[in-house]
Structures are given as C-alpha cells and as structure tokens.
XYZ file of C-alpha atoms in Angstrom:
722
model
C 0.477 -36.523 14.099
C 4.239 -36.184 14.343
C 6.293 -34.395 11.764
C 7.924 -36.627 9.171
C 11.315 -35.267 8.224
C 11.580 -34.729 4.453
C 13.802 -37.127 2.600
C 16.424 -34.569 1.624
C 16.971 -32.860 4.974
C 20.688 -33.444 5.696
C 21.685 -35.339 8.826
C 24.058 -33.941 11.407
C 26.888 -36.187 10.264
C 26.459 -35.254 6.595
C 29.653 -34.004 4.965
C 27.675 -31.027 3.671
C 26.418 -29.997 7.102
C 29.295 -27.674 8.055
C 28.909 -25.840 4.760
C 25.136 -25.538 4.888
C 24.869 -24.154 8.422
C 28.318 -22.976 9.391
C 29.340 -20.462 6.737
C 27.955 -17.260 8.229
C 30.002 -17.509 11.393
C 29.615 -13.845 12.196
C 25.898 -13.894 11.492
C 24.482 -16.917 13.293
C 24.786 -18.391 16.780
C 26.755 -21.652 16.503
C 27.746 -24.427 18.847
C 31.333 -25.509 19.401
C 31.319 -27.619 16.250
C 30.211 -24.770 14.026
C 26.660 -25.969 13.571
C 23.576 -23.836 14.066
C 22.289 -24.485 17.558
C 19.538 -27.097 17.467
C 20.167 -27.973 13.835
C 17.855 -27.957 10.857
C 16.288 -31.331 11.578
C 15.201 -30.204 15.030
C 14.167 -26.759 13.826
C 11.922 -28.116 11.125
C 10.492 -30.756 13.400
C 9.628 -28.152 16.017
C 8.571 -25.718 13.310
C 5.850 -27.852 11.763
C 4.567 -30.399 14.238
C 1.125 -30.519 12.721
C -0.596 -31.181 16.023
C -1.124 -27.446 16.424
C -1.828 -26.460 12.841
C -4.926 -24.265 12.594
C -8.098 -25.750 11.209
C -8.804 -24.737 7.651
C -12.078 -24.704 5.752
C -10.747 -27.070 3.140
C -10.028 -29.939 5.525
C -11.887 -33.147 4.569
C -14.160 -32.884 7.555
C -15.865 -30.318 9.711
C -15.905 -31.037 13.394
C -18.797 -28.748 14.282
C -21.019 -30.064 11.516
C -20.341 -33.715 12.322
C -21.254 -33.190 15.963
C -24.549 -31.586 15.088
C -25.499 -34.554 12.936
C -24.776 -37.192 15.623
C -27.599 -38.180 17.988
C -26.927 -37.328 21.621
C -27.081 -40.915 22.935
C -24.776 -42.162 20.195
C -22.253 -39.433 20.952
C -22.240 -40.386 24.650
C -21.629 -44.040 23.801
C -18.794 -43.119 21.497
C -17.083 -40.955 24.099
C -17.523 -43.563 26.842
C -15.972 -46.170 24.542
C -13.028 -43.917 23.748
C -12.385 -43.110 27.410
C -12.610 -46.763 28.445
C -10.198 -47.832 25.700
C -7.758 -45.101 26.660
C -7.755 -46.202 30.294
C -7.028 -49.810 29.267
C -4.157 -48.724 27.007
C -2.583 -46.533 29.693
C -2.891 -49.304 32.249
C -1.204 -51.808 29.947
C 1.607 -49.416 29.158
C 2.247 -48.896 32.853
C 2.186 -52.626 33.623
C 4.340 -53.904 30.776
C 6.882 -51.166 30.226
C 9.838 -50.417 32.433
C 10.239 -46.922 33.783
C 12.487 -44.638 31.723
C 14.145 -41.369 32.527
C 12.915 -38.417 30.576
C 15.521 -37.341 28.043
C 17.210 -34.030 28.565
C 14.940 -31.211 27.566
C 11.819 -33.378 27.598
C 9.963 -30.844 29.725
C 10.162 -28.448 26.786
C 7.955 -30.769 24.737
C 4.993 -29.408 26.628
C 5.553 -26.221 24.690
C 3.806 -26.777 21.407
C 5.097 -26.435 17.903
C 3.944 -22.826 17.646
C 5.577 -21.766 20.889
C 7.880 -19.358 19.141
C 4.812 -17.721 17.603
C 3.054 -17.354 20.974
C 5.933 -16.244 23.147
C 8.223 -14.259 20.834
C 6.303 -10.995 21.202
C 7.831 -8.703 23.769
C 10.984 -10.790 24.157
C 14.425 -9.549 23.219
C 14.850 -10.107 19.492
C 17.369 -12.732 18.473
C 17.735 -11.934 14.787
C 20.020 -14.889 14.130
C 17.342 -17.222 15.436
C 14.617 -15.449 13.488
C 16.638 -15.730 10.328
C 16.953 -19.471 10.917
C 13.158 -19.699 11.160
C 12.917 -18.162 7.690
C 15.478 -20.649 6.421
C 13.431 -23.484 7.923
C 10.348 -22.218 6.096
C 12.269 -22.156 2.835
C 13.605 -25.682 3.396
C 10.130 -27.025 4.083
C 8.763 -25.269 0.978
C 11.587 -26.516 -1.246
C 11.558 -30.081 0.062
C 7.791 -30.285 -0.305
C 8.025 -29.087 -3.887
C 10.809 -31.577 -4.512
C 8.794 -34.429 -3.042
C 5.440 -33.770 -4.686
C 6.137 -31.777 -7.860
C 9.625 -32.906 -8.817
C 10.234 -36.445 -7.620
C 6.870 -37.790 -8.801
C 7.460 -36.466 -12.286
C 10.898 -37.997 -12.151
C 9.378 -41.481 -11.846
C 7.421 -40.958 -15.048
C 10.476 -39.486 -16.714
C 12.479 -42.631 -16.076
C 9.827 -44.720 -17.768
C 9.154 -42.237 -20.542
C 12.021 -39.870 -21.456
C 9.557 -37.567 -23.256
C 8.138 -36.570 -19.866
C 10.431 -34.032 -18.175
C 10.964 -33.741 -14.444
C 10.753 -30.577 -12.380
C 7.289 -29.000 -12.508
C 6.767 -25.292 -13.102
C 3.893 -25.117 -10.628
C 3.369 -26.629 -7.195
C -0.037 -27.087 -5.558
C 0.558 -27.889 -1.871
C -2.996 -28.825 -0.897
C -3.425 -31.410 -3.622
C 0.299 -32.249 -3.508
C 0.614 -32.081 -7.277
C 2.678 -30.253 -9.872
C 1.991 -28.983 -13.366
C 4.034 -27.786 -16.322
C 3.287 -24.390 -17.829
C 4.499 -25.592 -21.223
C 4.799 -29.256 -22.276
C 8.374 -29.854 -21.129
C 8.576 -27.177 -18.471
C 10.863 -24.193 -17.972
C 12.290 -24.783 -14.516
C 10.036 -21.993 -13.261
C 10.404 -22.756 -9.558
C 13.865 -24.330 -9.615
C 15.632 -21.564 -11.526
C 13.772 -18.773 -9.752
C 14.964 -20.083 -6.375
C 18.608 -20.717 -7.294
C 20.086 -17.593 -5.749
C 18.024 -18.048 -2.579
C 19.601 -21.498 -2.228
C 23.008 -19.870 -2.600
C 22.353 -17.021 -0.164
C 20.980 -19.444 2.439
C 23.982 -21.710 1.883
C 21.918 -24.809 1.103
C 24.644 -26.704 -0.697
C 23.119 -30.156 -1.191
C 19.862 -28.739 -2.553
C 21.769 -26.401 -4.845
C 23.788 -29.325 -6.138
C 20.591 -31.173 -7.020
C 19.216 -28.104 -8.783
C 22.428 -27.634 -10.779
C 22.381 -31.266 -11.852
C 18.819 -30.824 -13.124
C 19.700 -27.619 -14.967
C 22.706 -29.282 -16.561
C 20.922 -32.441 -17.711
C 17.245 -31.556 -18.095
C 16.675 -27.838 -18.674
C 16.121 -27.154 -22.368
C 14.573 -23.954 -23.701
C 14.400 -25.203 -27.286
C 10.633 -25.729 -27.150
C 7.970 -24.844 -29.695
C 5.821 -22.854 -27.312
C 5.061 -19.260 -26.354
C 6.167 -17.794 -23.044
C 5.647 -14.373 -21.500
C 8.625 -12.197 -22.436
C 8.726 -10.186 -19.214
C 8.073 -12.956 -16.696
C 10.587 -15.273 -18.350
C 13.160 -12.482 -18.364
C 12.878 -11.460 -14.732
C 12.451 -14.977 -13.306
C 14.387 -17.415 -15.500
C 16.928 -15.185 -17.239
C 17.406 -13.064 -14.126
C 17.643 -16.125 -11.892
C 20.407 -17.670 -13.991
C 22.366 -14.404 -14.120
C 22.081 -13.927 -10.371
C 23.249 -17.491 -9.724
C 26.230 -16.826 -11.998
C 27.117 -13.630 -10.153
C 26.807 -15.027 -6.641
C 28.611 -18.280 -7.411
C 31.580 -16.436 -8.940
C 31.783 -13.358 -6.706
C 31.060 -15.252 -3.463
C 32.580 -18.732 -3.927
C 32.123 -19.592 -0.243
C 28.356 -19.279 -0.496
C 27.022 -22.828 -0.922
C 30.394 -23.915 -2.365
C 30.372 -26.532 -5.105
C 33.440 -27.848 -6.887
C 31.470 -28.246 -10.118
C 31.373 -24.492 -10.724
C 34.998 -23.762 -9.777
C 37.222 -22.018 -12.287
C 38.380 -24.420 -14.973
C 35.759 -27.047 -14.163
C 33.233 -28.199 -16.827
C 30.342 -26.527 -15.028
C 32.070 -23.196 -14.495
C 29.832 -21.275 -16.927
C 26.687 -23.389 -16.672
C 24.448 -20.562 -15.484
C 25.879 -18.048 -17.958
C 25.556 -20.435 -20.893
C 21.919 -21.189 -20.070
C 21.225 -17.479 -19.579
C 22.760 -16.566 -22.929
C 20.806 -19.254 -24.742
C 17.573 -18.018 -23.183
C 18.379 -14.370 -23.909
C 18.928 -15.119 -27.596
C 15.487 -16.685 -27.728
C 13.817 -13.831 -25.859
C 15.255 -11.255 -28.250
C 12.837 -12.510 -30.892
C 10.142 -10.537 -29.051
C 12.085 -7.322 -29.708
C 11.864 -7.603 -33.499
C 9.025 -5.110 -33.886
C 8.559 -1.952 -35.948
C 8.996 0.263 -32.902
C 11.436 -1.786 -30.833
C 8.880 -2.259 -28.043
C 8.845 -6.018 -27.368
C 5.823 -8.208 -27.937
C 4.175 -9.612 -24.825
C 5.151 -13.196 -25.734
C 7.731 -15.069 -27.770
C 8.021 -18.606 -29.153
C 11.168 -20.120 -27.672
C 11.886 -22.286 -30.720
C 10.874 -20.152 -33.700
C 11.893 -16.896 -31.947
C 8.704 -15.288 -33.252
C 7.289 -12.539 -31.081
C 3.564 -12.602 -30.382
C 1.337 -9.655 -29.421
C -0.789 -9.919 -26.312
C -3.900 -12.043 -26.684
C -5.862 -9.346 -24.858
C -5.589 -5.583 -24.260
C -5.945 -4.918 -27.977
C -2.611 -6.620 -28.598
C -0.712 -4.022 -26.561
C 2.170 -4.885 -24.268
C 2.107 -3.620 -20.708
C 4.419 -0.719 -19.956
C 5.996 -2.497 -17.001
C 6.713 -5.590 -19.093
C 8.368 -3.635 -21.903
C 10.486 -1.486 -19.600
C 11.610 -4.076 -17.039
C 14.055 -6.180 -19.021
C 16.923 -3.687 -19.053
C 18.858 -4.672 -15.934
C 19.054 -8.259 -17.118
C 20.067 -7.623 -20.729
C 22.573 -4.903 -19.795
C 24.284 -7.181 -17.296
C 24.578 -9.911 -19.927
C 26.037 -7.367 -22.361
C 28.654 -6.445 -19.775
C 29.520 -10.107 -19.151
C 29.747 -11.139 -22.806
C 30.748 -7.901 -24.530
C 27.843 -8.337 -26.956
C 26.398 -4.857 -27.579
C 23.126 -5.950 -29.144
C 21.696 -7.042 -25.779
C 22.318 -3.512 -24.520
C 21.093 -1.699 -27.604
C 17.873 -3.674 -27.998
C 16.697 -2.901 -24.478
C 18.007 0.663 -24.439
C 15.953 1.488 -27.533
C 12.814 0.650 -25.564
C 13.579 3.455 -23.131
C 14.012 5.975 -25.929
C 10.762 4.995 -27.661
C 8.839 5.246 -24.399
C 10.386 8.554 -23.410
C 9.886 10.114 -26.847
C 6.134 9.954 -26.204
C 6.713 12.891 -23.857
C 4.076 11.991 -21.275
C 3.221 14.676 -18.736
C 5.119 14.542 -15.439
C 6.843 11.316 -16.468
C 3.741 9.267 -15.619
C 2.813 6.683 -18.229
C -0.327 4.804 -19.276
C -0.052 1.115 -18.496
C -0.288 -0.207 -22.088
C 1.873 0.458 -25.153
C 1.569 -0.904 -28.696
C 4.602 -2.859 -29.879
C 4.033 -2.040 -33.554
C 3.560 1.717 -33.038
C 5.495 2.543 -29.891
C 2.482 4.616 -28.766
C 0.459 4.287 -25.582
C -2.997 2.756 -25.418
C -5.557 4.399 -23.181
C -4.782 6.750 -20.304
C -4.863 4.547 -17.182
C -2.004 5.675 -14.946
C -1.000 3.660 -11.906
C 2.057 2.245 -10.170
C 0.367 -1.089 -9.500
C -0.023 -3.941 -11.966
C 1.277 -3.289 -15.495
C 2.938 -0.036 -14.496
C 5.035 -0.726 -11.409
C 8.486 -1.894 -12.427
C 8.912 0.723 -15.185
C 9.483 3.230 -12.400
C 11.555 0.794 -10.332
C 13.954 0.204 -13.220
C 14.551 3.925 -13.845
C 16.522 4.463 -10.641
C 18.008 0.971 -10.742
C 19.413 1.447 -14.247
C 21.138 4.565 -12.971
C 22.593 2.686 -10.008
C 23.522 -0.410 -12.036
C 26.061 1.550 -14.094
C 27.429 3.317 -11.017
C 25.863 6.688 -11.745
C 27.361 6.950 -15.219
C 23.975 7.211 -16.957
C 22.343 10.328 -15.451
C 19.565 10.180 -18.027
C 17.799 7.554 -15.892
C 18.190 9.592 -12.707
C 16.589 12.500 -14.570
C 13.674 10.290 -15.634
C 13.278 8.952 -12.095
C 13.282 12.423 -10.555
C 10.670 13.610 -13.044
C 8.434 10.591 -12.418
C 8.703 10.847 -8.624
C 7.842 14.542 -8.762
C 4.844 13.568 -10.904
C 3.779 10.956 -8.356
C 3.905 13.520 -5.569
C 1.966 16.082 -7.615
C -0.760 13.871 -9.071
C -1.022 10.628 -7.084
C -0.173 11.190 -3.412
C -3.249 11.765 -1.254
C -4.368 10.985 2.316
C -6.992 8.817 3.983
C -10.018 10.478 5.531
C -9.510 10.165 9.283
C -6.050 8.708 9.979
C -4.366 10.745 7.197
C -2.432 7.717 5.980
C -0.408 8.416 2.836
C -1.873 6.798 -0.278
C -0.272 6.351 -3.696
C -3.458 6.402 -5.748
C -4.390 5.897 -9.410
C -5.699 8.035 -12.277
C -7.724 5.515 -14.348
C -8.745 8.086 -16.969
C -5.629 10.241 -17.054
C -4.080 13.024 -15.001
C -6.886 15.490 -15.686
C -9.623 13.192 -14.398
C -10.707 11.832 -11.030
C -8.343 10.069 -8.697
C -9.071 6.516 -7.516
C -7.946 5.858 -3.892
C -6.810 2.327 -4.674
C -3.475 0.626 -4.009
C -2.445 -2.759 -5.336
C -0.140 -4.626 -2.991
C 2.334 -4.337 -5.852
C 2.602 -0.583 -5.146
C 4.342 -1.382 -1.868
C 7.661 -1.672 -3.714
C 7.704 2.137 -3.742
C 8.709 2.976 -0.128
C 11.945 1.022 -0.447
C 12.608 2.250 -3.974
C 12.110 5.884 -2.947
C 14.578 5.417 -0.079
C 17.022 3.720 -2.446
C 16.754 6.619 -4.875
C 17.261 9.224 -2.139
C 20.408 7.625 -0.718
C 21.843 5.590 -3.591
C 21.863 2.580 -1.273
C 24.068 4.174 1.383
C 22.910 4.230 4.976
C 20.960 7.365 5.791
C 23.673 8.576 8.151
C 26.309 8.218 5.416
C 24.140 9.804 2.730
C 23.484 12.840 4.919
C 27.209 13.519 5.131
C 27.241 14.389 1.438
C 27.351 18.097 0.632
C 24.660 17.364 -1.961
C 22.091 16.175 0.588
C 19.144 18.531 0.458
C 15.565 19.172 1.516
C 14.440 17.177 -1.534
C 16.015 13.966 -0.225
C 14.638 14.632 3.275
C 11.124 14.947 1.865
C 11.560 11.767 -0.160
C 12.623 9.847 2.953
C 9.592 11.188 4.812
C 7.378 10.020 1.949
C 9.031 6.584 2.020
C 8.358 6.251 5.760
C 4.708 7.225 5.422
C 4.038 4.896 2.484
C 5.775 2.115 4.406
C 3.375 2.665 7.305
C 0.378 2.482 4.946
C 1.613 -0.806 3.478
C 2.211 -2.218 6.941
C -1.339 -1.203 7.820
C -2.610 -3.390 4.967
C -1.329 -6.359 6.991
C -2.455 -5.182 10.429
C -5.991 -4.476 9.259
C -6.879 -8.064 8.261
C -7.905 -10.971 10.468
C -4.891 -13.076 9.429
C -2.338 -10.266 9.490
C -1.758 -10.830 5.763
C -2.440 -8.103 3.212
C -5.096 -8.323 0.504
C -4.188 -8.090 -3.159
C -5.938 -4.723 -3.529
C -6.928 -2.118 -0.951
C -9.207 0.887 -1.333
C -9.158 3.835 1.060
C -11.724 6.295 2.296
C -10.651 9.825 1.369
C -12.062 13.331 1.503
C -14.034 14.677 -1.429
C -12.225 16.255 -3.134
C -9.101 14.350 -2.016
C -6.479 16.230 -0.053
C -3.311 16.092 -2.178
C 0.292 16.448 -1.044
C 0.417 19.780 -2.882
C -2.338 20.986 -0.502
C -0.016 20.335 2.421
C 1.494 17.233 4.011
C -0.755 15.703 6.680
C 0.465 13.968 9.832
C -0.689 10.348 10.013
C -2.131 8.581 13.031
C -0.178 6.060 15.085
C -1.112 2.548 13.955
C 1.292 0.690 16.250
C -0.965 0.968 19.319
C -3.322 -2.002 19.202
C -5.760 -0.237 21.509
C -6.315 2.500 18.943
C -8.104 0.901 15.996
C -9.926 3.922 14.571
C -7.425 4.092 11.723
C -8.666 0.748 10.417
C -11.888 2.333 9.200
C -9.901 4.104 6.467
C -9.109 0.740 4.826
C -11.805 -0.629 2.524
C -11.170 -4.215 1.406
C -13.564 -5.676 -1.156
C -14.310 -9.426 -0.837
C -13.071 -10.079 -4.394
C -9.742 -8.413 -3.560
C -8.998 -10.136 -0.257
C -6.770 -12.898 -1.621
C -3.101 -13.059 -0.638
C -0.641 -14.432 -3.193
C 2.451 -14.556 -0.946
C 3.652 -11.321 -2.536
C 7.020 -9.824 -1.552
C 6.632 -6.068 -2.112
C 6.032 -5.018 1.499
C 8.848 -7.084 2.996
C 11.024 -5.916 0.093
C 10.487 -2.308 1.161
C 10.970 -3.222 4.819
C 14.358 -4.657 3.857
C 15.396 -1.439 2.095
C 14.044 0.761 4.896
C 15.896 -1.255 7.543
C 19.164 -1.250 5.644
C 18.965 2.492 4.893
C 17.539 3.916 8.142
C 18.791 1.350 10.651
C 15.424 1.533 12.437
C 14.695 -1.889 13.942
C 10.984 -1.121 13.848
C 11.014 -2.298 10.244
C 12.537 -5.629 11.236
C 9.885 -6.070 13.915
C 7.138 -5.370 11.385
C 8.711 -7.984 9.129
C 8.790 -10.513 11.948
C 5.083 -10.004 12.616
C 4.391 -10.538 8.905
C 6.481 -13.688 8.779
C 4.683 -15.154 11.790
C 1.351 -14.508 10.065
C 2.515 -16.311 6.930
C 3.600 -19.312 8.996
C 0.476 -19.419 11.118
C -2.083 -18.984 8.354
C -0.585 -20.342 5.122
C 1.122 -23.539 6.314
C -0.431 -26.611 4.695
C -1.337 -29.716 6.654
C 0.865 -32.819 6.338
C 3.998 -30.668 6.075
C 3.434 -29.941 2.387
C 4.700 -26.358 2.544
C 2.868 -23.041 2.269
C 0.134 -21.826 -0.034
C -1.571 -18.686 -1.304
C -4.915 -17.692 0.187
C -8.200 -17.067 -1.584
C -9.491 -15.119 1.411
C -7.030 -13.548 3.843
C -9.532 -11.493 5.825
C -11.140 -14.289 7.795
C -10.022 -17.026 10.176
C -9.589 -19.743 9.231
C -8.608 -18.404 5.812
C -9.665 -20.028 2.557
C -6.656 -21.542 0.816
C -5.886 -21.215 -2.885
C -3.704 -24.324 -3.447
C -0.783 -22.676 -5.172
C 2.751 -21.820 -4.112
C 4.019 -18.931 -6.204
C 7.617 -19.181 -7.380
C 8.276 -15.744 -5.911
C 7.496 -17.133 -2.436
C 10.924 -18.798 -2.702
C 12.644 -16.295 -4.983
C 11.517 -13.078 -3.295
C 9.362 -13.201 -0.185
C 11.446 -15.617 1.886
C 14.677 -14.181 0.495
C 13.747 -10.674 1.619
C 12.716 -11.957 5.067
C 16.080 -13.710 5.314
C 18.004 -10.592 4.294
C 15.889 -8.396 6.593
C 16.957 -10.510 9.574
C 20.600 -10.802 8.425
C 23.547 -8.507 9.217
C 23.901 -5.511 6.927
C 27.238 -6.690 5.518
C 25.519 -9.533 3.683
C 25.154 -8.151 0.134
C 25.581 -4.413 0.910
C 23.065 -2.263 -0.954
C 25.664 0.167 -2.274
C 27.405 -2.547 -4.304
C 24.455 -4.351 -5.910
C 21.155 -3.833 -7.694
C 18.225 -6.188 -7.210
C 15.871 -6.863 -10.094
C 12.101 -6.908 -9.771
C 12.172 -10.647 -8.977
C 14.762 -10.123 -6.196
C 17.652 -11.457 -8.261
C 21.022 -9.961 -7.373
C 23.301 -8.237 -9.902
C 26.502 -6.246 -9.347
C 26.986 -2.584 -10.065
C 29.576 -1.919 -12.742
C 31.182 0.856 -14.770
C 30.528 1.445 -18.439
C 33.195 -0.450 -20.348
C 34.196 -1.061 -23.945
C 31.464 0.227 -26.260
C 28.713 0.062 -23.663
C 27.286 3.531 -23.198
C 24.075 5.521 -23.212
C 23.138 5.596 -26.871
C 20.321 8.147 -26.754
C 19.371 11.575 -25.447
C 16.138 12.951 -24.046
C 14.206 15.540 -25.994
C 13.882 18.888 -24.174
C 10.893 19.217 -21.844
C 8.855 22.033 -20.358
C 8.048 22.370 -16.656
C 5.289 19.741 -16.942
C 7.591 17.247 -18.621
C 6.021 17.625 -22.049
C 8.312 17.676 -25.073
C 9.009 21.150 -26.438
C 8.253 21.147 -30.153
C 10.764 23.225 -32.108
C 10.080 24.471 -35.625
C 13.727 25.090 -36.387
C 16.018 22.074 -36.405
C 18.955 24.035 -35.079
C 17.003 25.365 -32.110
C 15.858 21.886 -31.312
C 19.410 20.556 -31.340
C 20.622 23.401 -29.160
C 17.812 22.957 -26.674
C 18.463 19.216 -26.549
C 22.122 19.749 -25.786
C 21.143 22.335 -23.148
C 18.724 19.932 -21.500
C 21.348 17.214 -21.334
C 23.803 19.578 -19.725
C 21.243 20.449 -17.073
C 20.592 16.750 -16.497
C 24.310 16.220 -15.908
C 24.300 19.040 -13.376
C 21.267 17.703 -11.498
C 22.719 14.213 -11.274
C 26.083 15.274 -9.887
C 24.918 15.194 -6.279
C 23.479 11.711 -6.537
C 26.514 10.465 -8.461
C 28.743 11.411 -5.532
C 26.614 9.216 -3.280
C 26.850 6.170 -5.528
C 29.597 3.754 -4.614
C 31.272 2.381 -7.714
C 32.040 -1.311 -7.698
C 34.415 -2.566 -10.358
C 33.399 -5.810 -12.056
C 35.850 -7.543 -14.339
C 34.664 -8.215 -17.881
C 33.315 -11.708 -18.249
C 33.083 -12.188 -14.457
C 31.397 -13.404 -12.212
C -8.861 2.845 -25.788
C -10.543 -0.265 -23.935
C -8.463 -1.433 -21.032
C -8.337 -4.712 -19.180
C -10.403 -4.790 -16.044
C -8.847 -5.217 -12.603
C -10.518 -8.627 -12.382
C -8.637 -9.768 -15.485
C -5.336 -8.366 -14.318
C -4.896 -8.879 -10.647
C -4.214 -12.635 -10.656
C -2.077 -12.697 -13.774
C 0.653 -10.113 -13.334
C 3.204 -9.708 -10.608
C-alpha cells in the first residue's frame, strides 16, 4: 500500500516552492537551491507509507478472529496457493524483465516508514529536521481535510449555490465533513490561518484566503458559542492580519500587499464578526451570554447550567477585543470587555479564586466549584496576558494575577502520595471544603503561564538580571517546573504515551499542601523506575485524548524561558506518540482517541480544529529557533493566535479600579463613603508599587495605529469545552 501524494502538495518545480520551504534560511537545513533537504513530497511519502501503520480496532477486519474461524486444512490450502502463485510471479518477472540498477539511495528503502520513530531516540537532535516532521504532519492533516471535507462539499456547491464549501468539522476515519451551522463558519480554515503563515505554506494560504474572500459569510440566522467563536474565528482572523502585515515575508502573497484590494481582508472579516459577537454583551450586568445569534445579534443564555455563562468564557474575550480596539480606534470594543473584568472582580472572591459559573443577568457567581480546568482555566491565563498585552501599563491585571496565583498555592497545590508530584487540584464545594486531587489536561496551560508571569516573557537569564527579581519569582519558576513534570507524567503513564482528558492522583489523607512545606518529587525520566506511576489514577471514562495542546504549549514556554532542552525532548516524545497512535489509515490525517490507555487505541473519528491551530503550531515553535516570534514582543491567546504587545494610545486606558481588599482578598466594606474612596486610592497606589518590578521586565513593542447551586457534571463538560 504505497502512499498517494495529496493533490495539493506542490512539486519541486512549482513557482511557490522556494517561498514555502526556503524562507527560514537561518532555521532549516537547505540544499544549494534553497530547498529543504529531501523536500515535502519525499518527507510526506516517507512519513506516511501506510505499510507500517499500526493495526487499530476499528479496521474492517480482525486478523486474529478470521484465523480462528478458518478450518486448519482450508488455511493450509490457502497458504500453499499463495506461495505457489508468488513463486510463479517472481519467476516471470525475472525471465521477462531486464536487469536494472538500483537507484541511488535504494538501500534506504529497507528502513520502513516509521524509521525516524524507531531510531531517533538517543541520536543527536536535529531540531530543524524535527520541525520539518511537524510541518509534514500539518500538511497531511490540512490536505486530508481539503480533500474529504472541503473539496467534496465544493462539488455540491457548484451544482447548488445554497450549499457552502469548507466544512467546520472533519472526520478522518469516515472521510467526511459536517457543518456546525447550515452554511458553516470556516471553523477549521480560519482557525489554521496563522499556522499556515508561520509554516510558510503559501499555496495553501492562498486557497484559504480565496475561500474567505468569496465564501465566508457570518450573516447567518443561527446561534454560535460566544467564547469559542471569539478565540477561534475572531482571534484567528486578527492573528492572520497581524502576521501578514508585520511579517510580510511569511507566506508572502501579493493579494494582501499594501494598496491591494485584499489588504484588509482579515481585518474587515474580524470587525464584521466582532460587531455580531457584541450582541452577547447586551446584558443587565455586562457579563456576556453564552451564545449569540449572528444575524439578529441577540444574546442567548446557556441551555444548561441554569442559564449561567462559564467564568472562563466570559473572561477570555479581552485580548481579542482590545487588540481590535487598538487597530480601529473604536473604544466600545475595549469598554465592553473591560466591564466584564470589573463585574467579576467586584464580587470580591476570596484569594482571587472564582467559581466556574456566573449569571449574565446578575453578574453573580453560581455555585462554589473552584478549579483551573474546564470552565475556569483561561480566566486566569488572561489576567497576566492582559497585563503583558498593554506592555505593563495596566498593573491592575498583574495585581489580580498575583492574588490568584497566591490563592492557587495556598488552596490548590498539593502532592501525590508516594512520588510527591505537584498537583493543581480542585475545590468542588468551595475553599472551605474538601480538596479533589483531579487535574484536567486543560490545567497543563499553567506551568507555561506561571513562567511567563514570573519573567514577562524574557529568558530566565535576562529576567534574573533585573534588580526586581526576588525569591517570589524563584518560587514561581520552581512551581512551574514541578507542574510541568506532572503534566509530562500524564503522557508517560499511558500505553500510547498520550495523556488522558482527566487524571486523578493518589494523595495523603489529609492532603499535604504547599503551605505544609514543599516536597521534593521523584525522578520520572528513568524508565527503570516506574513506582511513580502508581500515583496516577486514570478512570476508563476519562482516558480519551482530544489532541489537546496545553502540555506542549507549556513545554514551548518553558523551553523559551529556561533554555533547557529537556523540554524540547519531552515534546519530541509526545509528537512521536501522536504520529504513531493517531495517524489514520489511507493517509487521511490524524484523529482524536476514545481510549488512549491501550494499544491499539480506540479512535474517535474527529480532528479538532485546535490540532492545526494549537497543537501542531506549538510543536513547530518548540522545535524552531527562539528568534521566531520572540515571547517578549507578543501575546498568544488561548487558541494559540498571535497578537502584538502595544502601548495604551488615544483614549484606550484602564477604565476601572479595584475595591480595597483584606489579606484574604475579600472586599473591605466601608460604612463611610470618604473612607472607602481613600482606601481605594491607597490600594491602587500599592498596586502600582507592586507592579513596578514586573513592568521593568516587560519589553515594550510599539505598534502603529491601524497596523498590522446545581452544577454541570464532569461527564457533561469534558467533551464540550476546551
């Protein structure tokens, strides 16, 4: 079964070839013509020769079962017939074909398709080559989507213009696509735009731009999720605008050059979508509804969770809207999303840790479930990133981040029973009730985010040169390292080397908290020592793997900040596991897994859009040189879309102040108005003082204006929210 090269893989003599593979001259090993050695066509052919693909449970036959059902005599006859036929064929080939010399390099064909998986361990790392392997995986994924979930719809579209092309979902096993709403949203195409740009895939980007220009239309009478549409579609368009204007040599296209008709295509589409999304913000409190109708602009409360929005969804739209406000000069994008932060913060939750649901009509929290996994995660992520986005000019968000991280360390950090692995646990019934030693894979964004907060995105060596570096930052980096190890262990502990969606841990009773003293964790890198694995407790219903990016995301941050190549090696092991265990037969791409803790794994038949937008992008950046998109000049949203840092300009500014807090973070209630005002001013002054050290570590990047009660169960949540 030889590999059939996808229709859109460029040939070596394509006019686009030098641009697609030759741009990063300093980053990739090239031949004398400027092409990547071996080329994409060869790389993909070697990469997915299906002869060596592992056997999966969902194949249309089962070899072992069929053998058991065949009578012994019949099996012997069959094998004798096969052997006899083979001998005849070989004899005829020898008699009627003239001898030929083996082509150069033919002896290497004995090494199978997965040779780089088998023999890469222990060899000297070639990060340029490893990065190319990630690019090959992306190309295969994209081309498979294009072939089975884009091109097939296109045929119907030609016959019936009411049927749009470009499916929102791709199912690699069944080789089908599906729209999430009748005419689609470009879910996969738009989400992957900036990955196409970063990987310099010019011809594919051109095709995507053409589709966006002629077919993408958000004027549809249908509800969409406010948060997911913001971070994926809106964020994807903004990131494509930024990269295409700030880095014109990345996947260069003449269509988006200055003065050309398509110059502002991404920005125009983003603005149109943003105006529709703002309908969700028209609530009594300012907290957005969970959904919005793209045509009527009517916000809709959640259809579950008592109508409450999730905290993460409400508080993870700020980076996107603020960047658009900076680009357009329109203050209302800024003010609408900034109000959300004030309403949330005015609840005065203890230690800056929030329940995971909030009512849009009241602006008050629902229930007391506190976690940094699903429905809570990106609220915390966006605190420090809002501070960095405006180049340290909004210390209010640094103050909120510091308070929340201190709360995490006080209430949520505990240790596993025997290996003393660091766990970021949950408090399902509030801070004064029992701790649950459970970590969603989503929580694995925290190691990288903690390191980002401690250094501002500078390398650790540079950050330590600051006179403001202190024991606090040292402790935060230690915490980041230990949480990173725990997340890496989630991969090492399974049969496939791929993490489950949810992991429980065995802990002491009562749990040993960080405040009881930091414990030293066991070494999990030695494969001979497996005792640590007993601390991981994976439930069968939680063992699915959805191609999530959070662990490789943190590996990327940890590598960039510490410079420790161990994190790149961990990432390489993860990537190999994805290739080996999630590749679909017939070269149809990669899929999620229903069971990741057994071999062969059970496949789920779905490629998540964030496989292209986040997971493969972070692998690519992890294996790239550090001067590609330096961390101290950008912020990355929760869908891995890239935005620039900028200064506050025009009328864009922090339009609110925090109410004064006590040592536990609770709001101090003042009876006298004057005292309250004085205390508030005092608190803000202290916040300014505390943020000064971090502000000195933040590199400012100028960007020109206009430039480029009852709670849902885990079972309900874990497959629906990123």
